[in-house]
Short mmCIF file of C-alpha atoms in Angstrom, two decimals:
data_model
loop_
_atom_site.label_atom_id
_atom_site.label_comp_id
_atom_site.label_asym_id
_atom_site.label_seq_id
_atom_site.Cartn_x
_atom_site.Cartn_y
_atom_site.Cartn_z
CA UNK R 1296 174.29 196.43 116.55
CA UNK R 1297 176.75 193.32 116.79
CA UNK R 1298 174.55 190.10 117.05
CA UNK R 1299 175.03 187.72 119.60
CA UNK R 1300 177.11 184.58 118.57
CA UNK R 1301 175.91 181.46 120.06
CA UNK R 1302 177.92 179.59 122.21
CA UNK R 1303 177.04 175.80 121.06
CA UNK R 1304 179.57 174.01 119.94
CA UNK R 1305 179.97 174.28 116.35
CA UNK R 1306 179.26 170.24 116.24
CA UNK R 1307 176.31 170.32 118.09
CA UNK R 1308 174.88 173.19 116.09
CA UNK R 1309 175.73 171.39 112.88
CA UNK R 1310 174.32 168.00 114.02
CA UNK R 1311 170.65 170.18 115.32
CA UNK R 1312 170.37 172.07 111.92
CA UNK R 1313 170.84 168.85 109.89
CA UNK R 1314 168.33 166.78 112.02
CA UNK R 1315 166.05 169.66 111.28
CA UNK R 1316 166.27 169.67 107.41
CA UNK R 1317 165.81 165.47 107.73
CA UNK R 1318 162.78 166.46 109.75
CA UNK R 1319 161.32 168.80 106.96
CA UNK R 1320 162.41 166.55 104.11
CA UNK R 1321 160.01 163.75 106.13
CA UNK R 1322 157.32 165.83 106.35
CA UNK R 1323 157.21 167.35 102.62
CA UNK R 1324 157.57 163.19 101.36
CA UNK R 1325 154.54 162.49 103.53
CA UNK R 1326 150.96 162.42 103.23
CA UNK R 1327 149.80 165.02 105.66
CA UNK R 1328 147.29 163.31 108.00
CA UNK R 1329 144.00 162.27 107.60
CA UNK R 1330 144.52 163.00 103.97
CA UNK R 1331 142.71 160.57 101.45
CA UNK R 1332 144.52 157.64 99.74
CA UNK R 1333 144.56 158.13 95.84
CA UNK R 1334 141.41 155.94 95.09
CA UNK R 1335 140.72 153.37 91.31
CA UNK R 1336 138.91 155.47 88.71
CA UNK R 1337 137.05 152.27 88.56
CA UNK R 1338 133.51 152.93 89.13
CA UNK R 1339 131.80 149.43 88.33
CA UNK R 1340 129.78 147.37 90.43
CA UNK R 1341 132.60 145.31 91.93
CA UNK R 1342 132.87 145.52 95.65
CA UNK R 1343 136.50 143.86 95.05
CA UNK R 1344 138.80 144.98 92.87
CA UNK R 1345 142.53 144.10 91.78
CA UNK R 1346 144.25 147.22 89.65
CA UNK R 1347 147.46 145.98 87.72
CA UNK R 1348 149.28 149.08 86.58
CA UNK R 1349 152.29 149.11 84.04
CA UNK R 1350 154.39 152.30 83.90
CA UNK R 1351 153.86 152.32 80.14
CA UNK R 1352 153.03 150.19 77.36
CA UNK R 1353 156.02 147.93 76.86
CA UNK R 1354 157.09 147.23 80.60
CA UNK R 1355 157.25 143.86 82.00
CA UNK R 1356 156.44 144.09 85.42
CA UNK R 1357 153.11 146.23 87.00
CA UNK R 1358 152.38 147.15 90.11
CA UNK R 1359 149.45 145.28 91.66
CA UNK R 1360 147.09 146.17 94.94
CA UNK R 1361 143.76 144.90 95.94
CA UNK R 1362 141.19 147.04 96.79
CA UNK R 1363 138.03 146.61 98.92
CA UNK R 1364 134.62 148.90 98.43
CA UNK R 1365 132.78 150.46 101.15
CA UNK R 1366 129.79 152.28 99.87
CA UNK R 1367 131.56 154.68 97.30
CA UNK R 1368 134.86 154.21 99.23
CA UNK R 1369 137.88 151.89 97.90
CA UNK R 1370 140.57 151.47 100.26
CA UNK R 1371 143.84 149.02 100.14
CA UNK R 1372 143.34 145.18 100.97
CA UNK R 1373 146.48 144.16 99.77
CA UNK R 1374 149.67 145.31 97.86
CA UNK R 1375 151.59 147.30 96.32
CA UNK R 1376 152.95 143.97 95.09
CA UNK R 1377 155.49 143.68 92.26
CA UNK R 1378 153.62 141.29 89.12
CA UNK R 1379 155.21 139.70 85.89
CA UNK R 1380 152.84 140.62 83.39
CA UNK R 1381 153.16 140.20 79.03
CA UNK R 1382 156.48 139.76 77.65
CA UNK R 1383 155.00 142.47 74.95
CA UNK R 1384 153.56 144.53 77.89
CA UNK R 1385 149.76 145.80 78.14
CA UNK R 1386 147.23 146.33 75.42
CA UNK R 1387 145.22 145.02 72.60
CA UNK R 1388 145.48 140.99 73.09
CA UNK R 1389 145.57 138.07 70.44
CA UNK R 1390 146.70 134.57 70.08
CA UNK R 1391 149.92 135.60 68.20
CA UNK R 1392 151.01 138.43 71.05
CA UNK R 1393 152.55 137.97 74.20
CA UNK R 1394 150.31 141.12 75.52
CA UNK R 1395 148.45 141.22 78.91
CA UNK R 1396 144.74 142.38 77.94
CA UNK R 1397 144.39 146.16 78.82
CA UNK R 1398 140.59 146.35 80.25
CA UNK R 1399 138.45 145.60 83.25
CA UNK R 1400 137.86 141.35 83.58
CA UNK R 1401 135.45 139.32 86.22
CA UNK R 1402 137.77 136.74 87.93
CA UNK R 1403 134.82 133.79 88.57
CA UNK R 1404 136.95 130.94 89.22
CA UNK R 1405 140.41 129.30 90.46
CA UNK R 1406 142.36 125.86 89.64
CA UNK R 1407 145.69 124.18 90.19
CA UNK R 1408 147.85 121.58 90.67
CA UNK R 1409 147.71 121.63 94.44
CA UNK R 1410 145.26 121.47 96.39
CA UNK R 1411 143.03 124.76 97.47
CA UNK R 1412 144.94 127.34 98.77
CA UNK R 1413 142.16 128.67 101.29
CA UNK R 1414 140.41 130.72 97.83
CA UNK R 1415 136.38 130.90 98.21
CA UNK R 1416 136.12 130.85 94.62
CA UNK R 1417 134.96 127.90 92.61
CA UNK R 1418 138.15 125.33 92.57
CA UNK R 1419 139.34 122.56 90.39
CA UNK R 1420 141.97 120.16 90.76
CA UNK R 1421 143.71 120.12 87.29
CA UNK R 1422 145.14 116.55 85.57
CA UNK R 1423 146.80 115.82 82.84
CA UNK R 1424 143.54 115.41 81.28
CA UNK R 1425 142.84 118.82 82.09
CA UNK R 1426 142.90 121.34 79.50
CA UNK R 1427 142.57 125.27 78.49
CA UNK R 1428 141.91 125.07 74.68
CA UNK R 1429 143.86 127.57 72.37
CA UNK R 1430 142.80 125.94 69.02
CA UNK R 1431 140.99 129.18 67.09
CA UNK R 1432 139.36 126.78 64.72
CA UNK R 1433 138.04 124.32 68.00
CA UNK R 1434 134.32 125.14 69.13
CA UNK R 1435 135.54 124.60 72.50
CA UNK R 1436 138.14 127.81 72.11
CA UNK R 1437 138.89 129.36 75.13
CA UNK R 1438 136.96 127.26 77.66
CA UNK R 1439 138.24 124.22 79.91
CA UNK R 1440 138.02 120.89 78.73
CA UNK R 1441 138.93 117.52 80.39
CA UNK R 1442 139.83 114.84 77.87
CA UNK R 1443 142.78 112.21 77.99
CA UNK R 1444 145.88 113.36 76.07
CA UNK R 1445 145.47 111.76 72.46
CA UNK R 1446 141.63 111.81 72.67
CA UNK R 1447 140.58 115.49 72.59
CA UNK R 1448 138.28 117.05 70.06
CA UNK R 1449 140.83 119.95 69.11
CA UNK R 1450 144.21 120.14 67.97
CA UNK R 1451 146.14 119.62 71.77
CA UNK R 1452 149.50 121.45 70.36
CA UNK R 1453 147.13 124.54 70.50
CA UNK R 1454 145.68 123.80 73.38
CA UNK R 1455 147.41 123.89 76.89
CA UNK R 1456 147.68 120.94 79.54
CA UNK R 1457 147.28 122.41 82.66
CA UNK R 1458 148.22 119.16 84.04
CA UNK R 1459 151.89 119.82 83.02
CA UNK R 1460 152.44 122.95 83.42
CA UNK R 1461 154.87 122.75 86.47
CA UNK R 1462 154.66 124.98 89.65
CA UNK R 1463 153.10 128.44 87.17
CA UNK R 1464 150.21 126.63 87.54
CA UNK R 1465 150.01 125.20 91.41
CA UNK R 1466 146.95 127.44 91.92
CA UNK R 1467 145.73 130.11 89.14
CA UNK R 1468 142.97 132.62 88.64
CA UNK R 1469 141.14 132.90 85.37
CA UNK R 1470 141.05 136.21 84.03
CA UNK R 1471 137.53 136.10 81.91
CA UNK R 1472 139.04 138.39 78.81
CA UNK R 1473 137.71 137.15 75.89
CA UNK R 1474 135.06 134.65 77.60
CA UNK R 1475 131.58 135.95 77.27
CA UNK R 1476 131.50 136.25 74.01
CA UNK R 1477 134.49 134.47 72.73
CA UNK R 1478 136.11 135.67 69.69
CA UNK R 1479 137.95 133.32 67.94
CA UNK R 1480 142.13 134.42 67.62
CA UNK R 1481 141.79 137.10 70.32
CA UNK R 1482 143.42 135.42 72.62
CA UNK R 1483 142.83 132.51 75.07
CA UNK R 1484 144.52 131.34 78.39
CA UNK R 1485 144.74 134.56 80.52
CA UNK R 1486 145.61 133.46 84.42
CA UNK R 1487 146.59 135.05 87.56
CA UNK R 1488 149.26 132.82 88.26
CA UNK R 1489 152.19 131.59 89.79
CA UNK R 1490 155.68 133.59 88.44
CA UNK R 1491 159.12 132.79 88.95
CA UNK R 1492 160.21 136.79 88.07
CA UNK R 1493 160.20 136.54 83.94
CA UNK R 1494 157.66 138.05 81.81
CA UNK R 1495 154.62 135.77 80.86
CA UNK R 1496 153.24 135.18 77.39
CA UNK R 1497 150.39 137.01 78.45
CA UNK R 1498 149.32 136.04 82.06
CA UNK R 1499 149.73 138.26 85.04
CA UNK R 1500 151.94 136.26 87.98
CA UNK R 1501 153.09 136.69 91.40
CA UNK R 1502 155.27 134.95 93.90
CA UNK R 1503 153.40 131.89 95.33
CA UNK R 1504 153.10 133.64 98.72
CA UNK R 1505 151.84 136.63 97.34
CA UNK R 1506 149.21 134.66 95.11
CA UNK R 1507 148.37 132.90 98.02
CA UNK R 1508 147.32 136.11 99.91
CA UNK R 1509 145.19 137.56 97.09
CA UNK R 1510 143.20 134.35 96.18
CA UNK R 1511 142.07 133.56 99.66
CA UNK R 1512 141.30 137.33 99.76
CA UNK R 1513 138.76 137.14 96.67
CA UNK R 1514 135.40 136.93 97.24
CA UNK R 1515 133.09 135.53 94.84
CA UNK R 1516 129.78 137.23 96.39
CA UNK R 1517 131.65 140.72 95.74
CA UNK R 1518 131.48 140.33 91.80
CA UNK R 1519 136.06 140.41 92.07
CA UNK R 1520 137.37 142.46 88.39
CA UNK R 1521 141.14 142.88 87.96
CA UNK R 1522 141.71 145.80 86.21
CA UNK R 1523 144.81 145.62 83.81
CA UNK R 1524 145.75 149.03 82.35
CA UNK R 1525 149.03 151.78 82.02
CA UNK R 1526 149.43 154.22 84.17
CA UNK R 1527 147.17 157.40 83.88
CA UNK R 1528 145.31 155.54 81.34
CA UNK R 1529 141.58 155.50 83.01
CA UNK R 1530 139.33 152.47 83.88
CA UNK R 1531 136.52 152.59 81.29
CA UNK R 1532 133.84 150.63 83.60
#
């Protein structure tokens, strides 16, 4: 039996079957509807949580989001939003690596050189005399401490002036790793900060704007954790 041969120009026909294979590409890239979004293995008490994901070990930048909890729920606040994280990447942390602590951290409270950004968590106005102390040997490792340059009870070349640390530090986010109890040479001075688009000696940063958002997102009465890990590698808590 000869077939029939359609009469549409050959143009036309081309132009119809190629808007249909765009059409099916679209629909096998997207999530079908109604579908769940990929939810945190966390499964702490946090009713807040911001997940900061590295494609592996030794990469500079992560991928952060911030989640809200409903009931057993998580679902996207804000993000994905590109973050500078370690200059060594994610894992085990210490005074002498550049790494971004791999685990699950309470974020508790905020400071900077500017003024409050709009964040409801605990703020302070950082000076000169304003410090985050890195000496291992100091009692007063890895806590704030306000003393006048020249005065201060530790050795201030370990120790960090937040005072002068330029715009990385117009409004920050402590990350409590290594606070409660604090080990001494396991690292001190972990902040959600500021970046300018390098790698960090340890810290996790974003663009102002984008730090902006997230700290005037964070809640304290919802117990906030950031969750710092490599991708496929499980929250443990």
């Amino acid at each position: 039996m000869r077939q029939t041969v359609s009469t549409m120009p050959i143009t036309r026909r081309l132009v119809a079957a190629l808007t249909a294979a765009l059409m099916l590409a679209a629909a096998g890239c997207a999530r079908p509807h109604g579908e769940p979004e990929e939810q945190p293995s966390y499964s702490g008490p946090a009713e807040q949580l911001i997940t900061v994901t590295a494609d592996s070990p030794t990469a500079t930048t992560a991928t952060l989001t911030a989640w809200n909890r409903t009931d057993s729920h998580w679902s996207r606040a804000i993000g994905p939003l590109r973050a500078d994280i370690g200059a060594e990447g994610v894992g085990p942390a210490s005074e002498s690596a550049t790494r971004s602590p791999a685990g699950i951290w309470s974020l508790t409270e905020a400071f900077g050189i500017a003024a409050n950004n709009g964040t409801r968590l605990p703020y302070r106005r950082v000076t000169e005399s304003d410090w985050w102390v890195s000496d291992a040997k100091s009692q007063y490792y890895n806590t704030f401490h306000t003393c006048a340059p020249g005065t201060c009870p530790f050795d201030e070349s370990a120790g960090e002036d937040l005072g002068l640390a330029g715009p990385a530090y117009d409004h920050a986010v402590v990350i409590d790793y290594n606070r409660s109890p604090v080990v001494p040479g396991a690292g001190s001075a972990y902040f959600l900060h500021v970046g300018d688009g390098h790698p960090t000696a340890g810290c996790v940063a974003l663009p102002s704007s984008d730090l902006d958002a997230v700290m005037r997102w964070l809640d304290p009465t919802r117990g906030p954790v950031i969750d710092i890990s490599v991708r496929n590698t499980p929250a443990t808590s």
